[in-house]
PDB file of C-alpha atoms in Angstrom:
ATOM      1  CA  UNK A   1      18.157   3.433 -33.188  1.00  0.00           C
ATOM      2  CA  UNK A   2      15.729   0.697 -34.344  1.00  0.00           C
ATOM      3  CA  UNK A   3      18.406  -0.994 -36.399  1.00  0.00           C
ATOM      4  CA  UNK A   4      20.734  -0.899 -33.446  1.00  0.00           C
ATOM      5  CA  UNK A   5      18.145  -2.523 -31.146  1.00  0.00           C
ATOM      6  CA  UNK A   6      17.409  -5.269 -33.683  1.00  0.00           C
ATOM      7  CA  UNK A   7      21.084  -5.948 -34.082  1.00  0.00           C
ATOM      8  CA  UNK A   8      21.448  -6.054 -30.316  1.00  0.00           C
ATOM      9  CA  UNK A   9      18.632  -8.591 -29.913  1.00  0.00           C
ATOM     10  CA  UNK A  10      19.968 -10.743 -32.735  1.00  0.00           C
ATOM     11  CA  UNK A  11      23.457 -10.717 -31.341  1.00  0.00           C
ATOM     12  CA  UNK A  12      22.150 -11.563 -27.862  1.00  0.00           C
ATOM     13  CA  UNK A  13      20.458 -14.709 -29.160  1.00  0.00           C
ATOM     14  CA  UNK A  14      23.454 -15.860 -31.170  1.00  0.00           C
ATOM     15  CA  UNK A  15      25.945 -15.673 -28.355  1.00  0.00           C
ATOM     16  CA  UNK A  16      27.135 -12.125 -27.627  1.00  0.00           C
ATOM     17  CA  UNK A  17      28.300  -8.873 -29.095  1.00  0.00           C
ATOM     18  CA  UNK A  18      31.959  -9.496 -28.847  1.00  0.00           C
ATOM     19  CA  UNK A  19      32.057 -12.451 -31.204  1.00  0.00           C
ATOM     20  CA  UNK A  20      30.610 -10.247 -33.957  1.00  0.00           C
ATOM     21  CA  UNK A  21      32.750  -7.288 -33.082  1.00  0.00           C
ATOM     22  CA  UNK A  22      29.796  -4.999 -32.214  1.00  0.00           C
ATOM     23  CA  UNK A  23      29.808  -2.564 -29.314  1.00  0.00           C
ATOM     24  CA  UNK A  24      26.850  -0.806 -27.704  1.00  0.00           C
ATOM     25  CA  UNK A  25      27.105   2.937 -27.103  1.00  0.00           C
ATOM     26  CA  UNK A  26      27.724   3.614 -23.437  1.00  0.00           C
ATOM     27  CA  UNK A  27      24.842   6.092 -23.322  1.00  0.00           C
ATOM     28  CA  UNK A  28      22.244   3.686 -24.781  1.00  0.00           C
ATOM     29  CA  UNK A  29      20.739   2.616 -21.382  1.00  0.00           C
ATOM     30  CA  UNK A  30      20.144   6.260 -20.489  1.00  0.00           C
ATOM     31  CA  UNK A  31      18.395   6.932 -23.795  1.00  0.00           C
ATOM     32  CA  UNK A  32      16.137   3.911 -23.189  1.00  0.00           C
ATOM     33  CA  UNK A  33      15.262   5.248 -19.723  1.00  0.00           C
ATOM     34  CA  UNK A  34      14.516   8.727 -21.012  1.00  0.00           C
ATOM     35  CA  UNK A  35      10.770   8.194 -21.871  1.00  0.00           C
ATOM     36  CA  UNK A  36      10.070   6.687 -18.438  1.00  0.00           C
ATOM     37  CA  UNK A  37      11.984   9.461 -16.695  1.00  0.00           C
ATOM     38  CA  UNK A  38      10.075  12.086 -18.674  1.00  0.00           C
ATOM     39  CA  UNK A  39       6.632  10.775 -17.642  1.00  0.00           C
ATOM     40  CA  UNK A  40       7.822  10.155 -14.065  1.00  0.00           C
ATOM     41  CA  UNK A  41       8.968  13.768 -13.832  1.00  0.00           C
ATOM     42  CA  UNK A  42       5.806  15.092 -15.534  1.00  0.00           C
ATOM     43  CA  UNK A  43       3.239  13.219 -13.442  1.00  0.00           C
ATOM     44  CA  UNK A  44       5.079  12.824 -10.121  1.00  0.00           C
ATOM     45  CA  UNK A  45       7.695  15.477  -9.485  1.00  0.00           C
ATOM     46  CA  UNK A  46       5.942  18.384 -11.215  1.00  0.00           C
ATOM     47  CA  UNK A  47       2.773  17.987  -9.040  1.00  0.00           C
ATOM     48  CA  UNK A  48       4.916  17.770  -5.907  1.00  0.00           C
ATOM     49  CA  UNK A  49       6.807  20.942  -6.878  1.00  0.00           C
ATOM     50  CA  UNK A  50       3.490  22.634  -7.695  1.00  0.00           C
ATOM     51  CA  UNK A  51       2.117  21.630  -4.276  1.00  0.00           C
ATOM     52  CA  UNK A  52       5.258  23.070  -2.679  1.00  0.00           C
ATOM     53  CA  UNK A  53       4.728  26.400  -4.458  1.00  0.00           C
ATOM     54  CA  UNK A  54       1.044  26.501  -3.475  1.00  0.00           C
ATOM     55  CA  UNK A  55       1.861  25.638   0.136  1.00  0.00           C
ATOM     56  CA  UNK A  56       4.270  28.565   0.625  1.00  0.00           C
ATOM     57  CA  UNK A  57       2.184  31.177  -1.199  1.00  0.00           C
ATOM     58  CA  UNK A  58      -1.089  32.836  -0.306  1.00  0.00           C
ATOM     59  CA  UNK A  59      -3.417  33.654  -3.145  1.00  0.00           C
ATOM     60  CA  UNK A  60      -5.405  36.833  -2.676  1.00  0.00           C
ATOM     61  CA  UNK A  61      -8.407  38.384  -4.435  1.00  0.00           C
ATOM     62  CA  UNK A  62      -8.477  37.811  -8.201  1.00  0.00           C
ATOM     63  CA  UNK A  63      -5.798  35.117  -8.056  1.00  0.00           C
ATOM     64  CA  UNK A  64      -3.056  37.560  -7.141  1.00  0.00           C
ATOM     65  CA  UNK A  65      -0.348  36.215  -4.838  1.00  0.00           C
ATOM     66  CA  UNK A  66      -0.318  38.527  -1.832  1.00  0.00           C
ATOM     67  CA  UNK A  67       2.017  36.801   0.529  1.00  0.00           C
ATOM     68  CA  UNK A  68       4.228  33.834   1.182  1.00  0.00           C
ATOM     69  CA  UNK A  69       5.679  31.860   4.065  1.00  0.00           C
ATOM     70  CA  UNK A  70       4.673  29.086   6.411  1.00  0.00           C
ATOM     71  CA  UNK A  71       1.234  30.447   7.265  1.00  0.00           C
ATOM     72  CA  UNK A  72      -0.486  27.530   5.547  1.00  0.00           C
ATOM     73  CA  UNK A  73       1.464  25.073   7.696  1.00  0.00           C
ATOM     74  CA  UNK A  74       0.625  27.068  10.863  1.00  0.00           C
ATOM     75  CA  UNK A  75      -3.056  27.005   9.911  1.00  0.00           C
ATOM     76  CA  UNK A  76      -2.783  23.300   9.105  1.00  0.00           C
ATOM     77  CA  UNK A  77      -1.386  22.210  12.455  1.00  0.00           C
ATOM     78  CA  UNK A  78      -3.808  24.534  14.248  1.00  0.00           C
ATOM     79  CA  UNK A  79      -6.744  22.872  12.525  1.00  0.00           C
ATOM     80  CA  UNK A  80      -8.418  20.323  14.811  1.00  0.00           C
ATOM     81  CA  UNK A  81      -9.805  18.465  11.795  1.00  0.00           C
ATOM     82  CA  UNK A  82      -6.257  17.867  10.452  1.00  0.00           C
ATOM     83  CA  UNK A  83      -4.988  16.679  13.843  1.00  0.00           C
ATOM     84  CA  UNK A  84      -7.981  14.339  14.035  1.00  0.00           C
ATOM     85  CA  UNK A  85      -7.327  13.042  10.494  1.00  0.00           C
ATOM     86  CA  UNK A  86      -3.637  12.489  11.288  1.00  0.00           C
ATOM     87  CA  UNK A  87      -4.504  10.626  14.496  1.00  0.00           C
ATOM     88  CA  UNK A  88      -7.103   8.534  12.681  1.00  0.00           C
ATOM     89  CA  UNK A  89      -4.561   7.667   9.983  1.00  0.00           C
ATOM     90  CA  UNK A  90      -2.062   6.469  12.597  1.00  0.00           C
ATOM     91  CA  UNK A  91      -4.698   4.278  14.291  1.00  0.00           C
ATOM     92  CA  UNK A  92      -5.902   3.093  10.889  1.00  0.00           C
ATOM     93  CA  UNK A  93      -2.320   2.266   9.826  1.00  0.00           C
ATOM     94  CA  UNK A  94      -1.429   0.316  12.967  1.00  0.00           C
ATOM     95  CA  UNK A  95      -4.814  -1.404  12.919  1.00  0.00           C
ATOM     96  CA  UNK A  96      -4.543  -2.554   9.315  1.00  0.00           C
ATOM     97  CA  UNK A  97      -0.854  -3.080   8.460  1.00  0.00           C
ATOM     98  CA  UNK A  98       0.121  -5.363  11.339  1.00  0.00           C
ATOM     99  CA  UNK A  99      -2.978  -7.652  11.277  1.00  0.00           C
ATOM    100  CA  UNK A 100      -2.936  -7.794   7.455  1.00  0.00           C
ATOM    101  CA  UNK A 101       0.723  -8.876   7.346  1.00  0.00           C
ATOM    102  CA  UNK A 102       0.339 -11.419  10.162  1.00  0.00           C
ATOM    103  CA  UNK A 103      -2.759 -12.859   8.495  1.00  0.00           C
ATOM    104  CA  UNK A 104      -1.032 -12.925   5.081  1.00  0.00           C
ATOM    105  CA  UNK A 105       1.972 -14.837   6.461  1.00  0.00           C
ATOM    106  CA  UNK A 106      -0.294 -17.281   8.348  1.00  0.00           C
ATOM    107  CA  UNK A 107      -2.416 -17.929   5.240  1.00  0.00           C
ATOM    108  CA  UNK A 108       0.628 -18.315   2.991  1.00  0.00           C
ATOM    109  CA  UNK A 109       2.321 -20.807   5.324  1.00  0.00           C
ATOM    110  CA  UNK A 110      -0.925 -22.778   5.769  1.00  0.00           C
ATOM    111  CA  UNK A 111      -1.671 -22.878   2.024  1.00  0.00           C
ATOM    112  CA  UNK A 112       1.902 -23.270   0.750  1.00  0.00           C
ATOM    113  CA  UNK A 113       1.480 -26.866  -0.424  1.00  0.00           C
ATOM    114  CA  UNK A 114      -0.072 -26.917  -3.868  1.00  0.00           C
ATOM    115  CA  UNK A 115      -2.900 -29.366  -3.169  1.00  0.00           C
ATOM    116  CA  UNK A 116      -6.311 -29.052  -4.807  1.00  0.00           C
ATOM    117  CA  UNK A 117      -8.045 -27.797  -1.641  1.00  0.00           C
ATOM    118  CA  UNK A 118      -5.235 -25.286  -1.011  1.00  0.00           C
ATOM    119  CA  UNK A 119      -5.530 -23.886  -4.544  1.00  0.00           C
ATOM    120  CA  UNK A 120      -9.276 -23.498  -3.987  1.00  0.00           C
ATOM    121  CA  UNK A 121      -8.729 -21.726  -0.664  1.00  0.00           C
ATOM    122  CA  UNK A 122      -6.134 -19.405  -2.214  1.00  0.00           C
ATOM    123  CA  UNK A 123      -8.731 -18.363  -4.770  1.00  0.00           C
ATOM    124  CA  UNK A 124     -11.247 -17.733  -1.981  1.00  0.00           C
ATOM    125  CA  UNK A 125      -8.863 -15.466  -0.095  1.00  0.00           C
ATOM    126  CA  UNK A 126      -7.683 -13.644  -3.226  1.00  0.00           C
ATOM    127  CA  UNK A 127     -11.250 -13.031  -4.430  1.00  0.00           C
ATOM    128  CA  UNK A 128     -11.691  -9.720  -2.513  1.00  0.00           C
ATOM    129  CA  UNK A 129      -8.718  -8.404  -4.509  1.00  0.00           C
ATOM    130  CA  UNK A 130     -10.764  -8.713  -7.709  1.00  0.00           C
ATOM    131  CA  UNK A 131     -13.465  -6.426  -6.371  1.00  0.00           C
ATOM    132  CA  UNK A 132     -13.011  -2.692  -6.923  1.00  0.00           C
ATOM    133  CA  UNK A 133     -12.597  -0.930  -3.603  1.00  0.00           C
ATOM    134  CA  UNK A 134     -15.820   1.031  -4.112  1.00  0.00           C
ATOM    135  CA  UNK A 135     -17.787  -2.173  -4.813  1.00  0.00           C
ATOM    136  CA  UNK A 136     -16.250  -3.900  -1.777  1.00  0.00           C
ATOM    137  CA  UNK A 137     -17.181  -0.913   0.397  1.00  0.00           C
ATOM    138  CA  UNK A 138     -20.757  -0.998  -0.900  1.00  0.00           C
ATOM    139  CA  UNK A 139     -21.043  -4.705  -0.064  1.00  0.00           C
ATOM    140  CA  UNK A 140     -19.562  -4.040   3.361  1.00  0.00           C
ATOM    141  CA  UNK A 141     -22.112  -1.284   3.953  1.00  0.00           C
ATOM    142  CA  UNK A 142     -24.914  -3.832   3.442  1.00  0.00           C
ATOM    143  CA  UNK A 143     -23.187  -6.340   5.732  1.00  0.00           C
ATOM    144  CA  UNK A 144     -22.838  -3.702   8.459  1.00  0.00           C
ATOM    145  CA  UNK A 145     -26.338  -2.271   8.112  1.00  0.00           C
ATOM    146  CA  UNK A 146     -27.840  -1.894  11.623  1.00  0.00           C
ATOM    147  CA  UNK A 147     -30.483  -4.476  12.465  1.00  0.00           C
ATOM    148  CA  UNK A 148     -30.716  -6.141   9.044  1.00  0.00           C
ATOM    149  CA  UNK A 149     -27.066  -6.606   8.058  1.00  0.00           C
ATOM    150  CA  UNK A 150     -25.386 -10.031   8.069  1.00  0.00           C
ATOM    151  CA  UNK A 151     -23.337  -9.316  11.196  1.00  0.00           C
ATOM    152  CA  UNK A 152     -26.235  -7.947  13.225  1.00  0.00           C
ATOM    153  CA  UNK A 153     -28.432 -10.830  12.032  1.00  0.00           C
ATOM    154  CA  UNK A 154     -26.063 -13.448  13.471  1.00  0.00           C
ATOM    155  CA  UNK A 155     -25.259 -11.431  16.589  1.00  0.00           C
ATOM    156  CA  UNK A 156     -28.990 -11.119  17.309  1.00  0.00           C
ATOM    157  CA  UNK A 157     -29.181 -14.938  17.536  1.00  0.00           C
ATOM    158  CA  UNK A 158     -26.576 -14.718  20.301  1.00  0.00           C
ATOM    159  CA  UNK A 159     -28.609 -12.102  22.116  1.00  0.00           C
ATOM    160  CA  UNK A 160     -26.409  -9.148  21.153  1.00  0.00           C
ATOM    161  CA  UNK A 161     -28.290  -5.915  20.560  1.00  0.00           C
ATOM    162  CA  UNK A 162     -28.066  -4.287  17.134  1.00  0.00           C
ATOM    163  CA  UNK A 163     -25.116  -1.968  16.573  1.00  0.00           C
ATOM    164  CA  UNK A 164     -24.706   1.065  14.359  1.00  0.00           C
ATOM    165  CA  UNK A 165     -21.304  -0.014  13.034  1.00  0.00           C
ATOM    166  CA  UNK A 166     -20.728   2.998  10.794  1.00  0.00           C
ATOM    167  CA  UNK A 167     -22.782   5.605  12.672  1.00  0.00           C
ATOM    168  CA  UNK A 168     -21.194   5.244  16.104  1.00  0.00           C
ATOM    169  CA  UNK A 169     -18.083   7.491  16.389  1.00  0.00           C
ATOM    170  CA  UNK A 170     -16.479   5.046  18.843  1.00  0.00           C
ATOM    171  CA  UNK A 171     -16.474   2.045  16.487  1.00  0.00           C
ATOM    172  CA  UNK A 172     -16.849   3.448  12.954  1.00  0.00           C
ATOM    173  CA  UNK A 173     -13.077   3.591  12.343  1.00  0.00           C
ATOM    174  CA  UNK A 174     -12.679  -0.047  13.442  1.00  0.00           C
ATOM    175  CA  UNK A 175     -15.415  -1.081  11.004  1.00  0.00           C
ATOM    176  CA  UNK A 176     -13.416   0.560   8.191  1.00  0.00           C
ATOM    177  CA  UNK A 177     -10.272  -1.190   9.455  1.00  0.00           C
ATOM    178  CA  UNK A 178     -12.107  -4.528   9.240  1.00  0.00           C
ATOM    179  CA  UNK A 179     -12.915  -3.926   5.579  1.00  0.00           C
ATOM    180  CA  UNK A 180      -9.294  -3.031   4.797  1.00  0.00           C
ATOM    181  CA  UNK A 181      -7.911  -6.162   6.451  1.00  0.00           C
ATOM    182  CA  UNK A 182     -10.427  -8.346   4.587  1.00  0.00           C
ATOM    183  CA  UNK A 183      -9.533  -6.659   1.283  1.00  0.00           C
ATOM    184  CA  UNK A 184      -5.725  -6.612   1.570  1.00  0.00           C
ATOM    185  CA  UNK A 185      -4.758  -9.815   3.425  1.00  0.00           C
ATOM    186  CA  UNK A 186      -5.245 -12.016   0.330  1.00  0.00           C
ATOM    187  CA  UNK A 187      -3.291  -9.556  -1.812  1.00  0.00           C
ATOM    188  CA  UNK A 188      -0.295  -9.588   0.536  1.00  0.00           C
ATOM    189  CA  UNK A 189      -0.583 -13.389   0.787  1.00  0.00           C
ATOM    190  CA  UNK A 190       0.332 -13.672  -2.905  1.00  0.00           C
ATOM    191  CA  UNK A 191       3.681 -11.932  -2.319  1.00  0.00           C
ATOM    192  CA  UNK A 192       4.445 -14.061   0.737  1.00  0.00           C
ATOM    193  CA  UNK A 193       3.599 -17.228  -1.212  1.00  0.00           C
ATOM    194  CA  UNK A 194       6.053 -16.184  -3.930  1.00  0.00           C
ATOM    195  CA  UNK A 195       8.683 -15.585  -1.252  1.00  0.00           C
ATOM    196  CA  UNK A 196       8.069 -19.002   0.322  1.00  0.00           C
ATOM    197  CA  UNK A 197       8.535 -20.745  -3.015  1.00  0.00           C
ATOM    198  CA  UNK A 198      12.002 -19.177  -3.288  1.00  0.00           C
ATOM    199  CA  UNK A 199      13.263 -20.823  -0.075  1.00  0.00           C
ATOM    200  CA  UNK A 200      15.312 -23.981  -0.856  1.00  0.00           C
ATOM    201  CA  UNK A 201      13.621 -27.165   0.345  1.00  0.00           C
ATOM    202  CA  UNK A 202      17.050 -28.566   1.314  1.00  0.00           C
ATOM    203  CA  UNK A 203      17.146 -26.248   4.310  1.00  0.00           C
ATOM    204  CA  UNK A 204      13.895 -27.683   5.678  1.00  0.00           C
ATOM    205  CA  UNK A 205      15.059 -31.265   5.037  1.00  0.00           C
ATOM    206  CA  UNK A 206      18.319 -30.625   6.895  1.00  0.00           C
ATOM    207  CA  UNK A 207      16.426 -29.023   9.790  1.00  0.00           C
ATOM    208  CA  UNK A 208      14.086 -32.019  10.046  1.00  0.00           C
ATOM    209  CA  UNK A 209      17.104 -34.365  10.177  1.00  0.00           C
ATOM    210  CA  UNK A 210      18.413 -32.273  13.073  1.00  0.00           C
ATOM    211  CA  UNK A 211      15.093 -32.698  14.875  1.00  0.00           C
ATOM    212  CA  UNK A 212      13.822 -29.130  14.430  1.00  0.00           C
ATOM    213  CA  UNK A 213      10.072 -28.751  14.936  1.00  0.00           C
ATOM    214  CA  UNK A 214       7.669 -26.730  12.838  1.00  0.00           C
ATOM    215  CA  UNK A 215       7.978 -23.633  15.046  1.00  0.00           C
ATOM    216  CA  UNK A 216      11.781 -23.764  14.976  1.00  0.00           C
ATOM    217  CA  UNK A 217      11.847 -24.180  11.192  1.00  0.00           C
ATOM    218  CA  UNK A 218       9.530 -21.188  10.837  1.00  0.00           C
ATOM    219  CA  UNK A 219      11.486 -18.905  13.181  1.00  0.00           C
ATOM    220  CA  UNK A 220      14.988 -19.964  12.062  1.00  0.00           C
ATOM    221  CA  UNK A 221      14.486 -20.545   8.334  1.00  0.00           C
ATOM    222  CA  UNK A 222      11.218 -19.200   6.974  1.00  0.00           C
ATOM    223  CA  UNK A 223      11.043 -15.844   8.729  1.00  0.00           C
ATOM    224  CA  UNK A 224      14.690 -14.772   8.142  1.00  0.00           C
ATOM    225  CA  UNK A 225      14.581 -15.728   4.450  1.00  0.00           C
ATOM    226  CA  UNK A 226      11.236 -13.961   4.011  1.00  0.00           C
ATOM    227  CA  UNK A 227      12.622 -10.627   5.200  1.00  0.00           C
ATOM    228  CA  UNK A 228      13.150  -9.137   1.689  1.00  0.00           C
ATOM    229  CA  UNK A 229       9.574 -10.086   0.751  1.00  0.00           C
ATOM    230  CA  UNK A 230       8.163  -8.774   4.027  1.00  0.00           C
ATOM    231  CA  UNK A 231      10.057  -5.502   3.606  1.00  0.00           C
ATOM    232  CA  UNK A 232       8.509  -5.028   0.168  1.00  0.00           C
ATOM    233  CA  UNK A 233       5.016  -5.936   1.383  1.00  0.00           C
ATOM    234  CA  UNK A 234       5.382  -3.630   4.378  1.00  0.00           C
ATOM    235  CA  UNK A 235       6.194  -0.650   2.158  1.00  0.00           C
ATOM    236  CA  UNK A 236       3.237  -1.490  -0.094  1.00  0.00           C
ATOM    237  CA  UNK A 237       0.973  -1.747   2.971  1.00  0.00           C
ATOM    238  CA  UNK A 238       2.156   1.608   4.350  1.00  0.00           C
ATOM    239  CA  UNK A 239       1.529   3.287   1.004  1.00  0.00           C
ATOM    240  CA  UNK A 240      -1.947   1.726   0.857  1.00  0.00           C
ATOM    241  CA  UNK A 241      -2.767   3.086   4.309  1.00  0.00           C
ATOM    242  CA  UNK A 242      -2.374   6.630   3.007  1.00  0.00           C
ATOM    243  CA  UNK A 243      -3.499   6.284  -0.601  1.00  0.00           C
ATOM    244  CA  UNK A 244      -6.592   4.067  -0.224  1.00  0.00           C
ATOM    245  CA  UNK A 245      -9.470   6.372   0.610  1.00  0.00           C
ATOM    246  CA  UNK A 246     -12.290   5.235  -1.697  1.00  0.00           C
ATOM    247  CA  UNK A 247     -13.897   2.973   0.899  1.00  0.00           C
ATOM    248  CA  UNK A 248     -13.797   5.709   3.545  1.00  0.00           C
ATOM    249  CA  UNK A 249     -15.677   8.066   1.215  1.00  0.00           C
ATOM    250  CA  UNK A 250     -18.236   5.376   0.305  1.00  0.00           C
ATOM    251  CA  UNK A 251     -18.821   4.117   3.850  1.00  0.00           C
ATOM    252  CA  UNK A 252     -18.696   7.262   5.993  1.00  0.00           C
ATOM    253  CA  UNK A 253     -17.293  10.261   4.036  1.00  0.00           C
ATOM    254  CA  UNK A 254     -15.049  10.820   7.048  1.00  0.00           C
ATOM    255  CA  UNK A 255     -17.893  10.932   9.580  1.00  0.00           C
ATOM    256  CA  UNK A 256     -19.490  10.733  12.006  1.00  0.00           C
ATOM    257  CA  UNK A 257     -17.861  13.751  13.700  1.00  0.00           C
ATOM    258  CA  UNK A 258     -14.622  13.218  11.737  1.00  0.00           C
ATOM    259  CA  UNK A 259     -14.144   9.881  13.509  1.00  0.00           C
ATOM    260  CA  UNK A 260     -13.112   8.156  10.239  1.00  0.00           C
ATOM    261  CA  UNK A 261     -11.569  11.113   8.451  1.00  0.00           C
ATOM    262  CA  UNK A 262      -8.077  10.338   7.125  1.00  0.00           C
ATOM    263  CA  UNK A 263      -5.373  12.476   5.538  1.00  0.00           C
ATOM    264  CA  UNK A 264      -6.283  11.983   1.884  1.00  0.00           C
ATOM    265  CA  UNK A 265      -9.953  12.705   2.545  1.00  0.00           C
ATOM    266  CA  UNK A 266      -8.950  15.811   4.512  1.00  0.00           C
ATOM    267  CA  UNK A 267      -6.832  17.011   1.554  1.00  0.00           C
ATOM    268  CA  UNK A 268      -9.774  16.517  -0.808  1.00  0.00           C
ATOM    269  CA  UNK A 269     -12.144  18.399   1.495  1.00  0.00           C
ATOM    270  CA  UNK A 270      -9.703  21.289   1.986  1.00  0.00           C
ATOM    271  CA  UNK A 271      -8.715  21.715  -1.665  1.00  0.00           C
ATOM    272  CA  UNK A 272     -12.026  21.007  -3.436  1.00  0.00           C
ATOM    273  CA  UNK A 273     -14.923  21.398  -1.004  1.00  0.00           C
ATOM    274  CA  UNK A 274     -13.538  24.375   0.937  1.00  0.00           C
ATOM    275  CA  UNK A 275     -11.516  25.672  -2.062  1.00  0.00           C
ATOM    276  CA  UNK A 276      -8.542  26.296   0.247  1.00  0.00           C
ATOM    277  CA  UNK A 277      -5.746  25.278  -2.130  1.00  0.00           C
ATOM    278  CA  UNK A 278      -2.918  26.440   0.139  1.00  0.00           C
ATOM    279  CA  UNK A 279      -4.160  24.375   3.069  1.00  0.00           C
ATOM    280  CA  UNK A 280      -4.653  21.335   0.837  1.00  0.00           C
ATOM    281  CA  UNK A 281      -1.142  21.733  -0.627  1.00  0.00           C
ATOM    282  CA  UNK A 282       0.408  21.997   2.845  1.00  0.00           C
ATOM    283  CA  UNK A 283      -1.452  18.858   3.956  1.00  0.00           C
ATOM    284  CA  UNK A 284      -0.264  17.078   0.789  1.00  0.00           C
ATOM    285  CA  UNK A 285       3.386  17.888   1.527  1.00  0.00           C
ATOM    286  CA  UNK A 286       3.069  16.747   5.141  1.00  0.00           C
ATOM    287  CA  UNK A 287       1.471  13.493   3.949  1.00  0.00           C
ATOM    288  CA  UNK A 288       4.202  12.868   1.339  1.00  0.00           C
ATOM    289  CA  UNK A 289       6.943  13.584   3.892  1.00  0.00           C
ATOM    290  CA  UNK A 290       5.300  11.264   6.435  1.00  0.00           C
ATOM    291  CA  UNK A 291       4.897   8.505   3.849  1.00  0.00           C
ATOM    292  CA  UNK A 292       8.520   8.831   2.710  1.00  0.00           C
ATOM    293  CA  UNK A 293       9.838   8.765   6.279  1.00  0.00           C
ATOM    294  CA  UNK A 294       7.790   5.677   7.195  1.00  0.00           C
ATOM    295  CA  UNK A 295       8.886   3.820   4.039  1.00  0.00           C
ATOM    296  CA  UNK A 296      12.584   4.566   4.608  1.00  0.00           C
ATOM    297  CA  UNK A 297      12.328   3.675   8.317  1.00  0.00           C
ATOM    298  CA  UNK A 298      10.611   0.356   7.608  1.00  0.00           C
ATOM    299  CA  UNK A 299      13.163  -0.568   4.936  1.00  0.00           C
ATOM    300  CA  UNK A 300      16.109   0.340   7.193  1.00  0.00           C
ATOM    301  CA  UNK A 301      14.630  -1.664  10.064  1.00  0.00           C
ATOM    302  CA  UNK A 302      13.992  -4.803   8.046  1.00  0.00           C
ATOM    303  CA  UNK A 303      17.261  -4.575   6.106  1.00  0.00           C
ATOM    304  CA  UNK A 304      19.179  -5.607   9.234  1.00  0.00           C
ATOM    305  CA  UNK A 305      20.140  -9.225   8.808  1.00  0.00           C
ATOM    306  CA  UNK A 306      18.375  -9.416   5.444  1.00  0.00           C
ATOM    307  CA  UNK A 307      19.457 -12.241   3.175  1.00  0.00           C
ATOM    308  CA  UNK A 308      19.428 -12.056  -0.609  1.00  0.00           C
ATOM    309  CA  UNK A 309      20.152 -15.124  -2.692  1.00  0.00           C
ATOM    310  CA  UNK A 310      23.104 -14.501  -5.021  1.00  0.00           C
TER     311      UNK A 310
END
């Protein structure tokens, strides 16, 4: 196999297999994919199948399976804490994905030109990406500290009374949303910048000759040609909404009164703190199904009128 790969690489550099009369086995690409498929199956599909088995079985005393069915799902949807976590996740998703994408596009368009000040500003906005989510949450906790935090300090100069940003159930979730937007907007901006650099400059020059203004060029050229990039970023953002939970644990641990509890934190609490594996497995399957449905829906929606350069 090694000799065959070396011969393949050598032939590729010298101008092709056919001139040397060599032919690759038809099954070679599948053999090369086999290691990746093995680990993908082992670490992705096996846990999902295991969660499915745990969700439809009920483990009795001594680890003996005493029943099976949809009881775990009935218990799950009858649990007020799960309904609250699901609702919080929806609010959290809408509150973070849309503002993060809008801010990323605005920053990318504003900083597209590669001037010295723009390169400096790009670094400033990308800097939060370098911080681990736990470290960023810890910094945010100091900023939001009631009375002495940076935000309360400046608001006090304007005569605004101190606020318990993370301890008030009415605003704690929005404080977490603020951290997520600050952390992710710069990250998404990098993808949008890469997409902008792939748009031919000729199109903008032709539009300027036709008298098109900046808003027209953005709506008729930039936005349509950015659709593939935006579709990719949107899927990444949706996945992050469900999978990023470190900052919630650091800032509030889902409190106060479950006001910031989200699906992943609920799964952790059910499976590890309450030792209710069946309930945690059922919540995991619902979360995976929800995530899959949202990803497919967003891709199908943005694929309409999408343009790929040939």
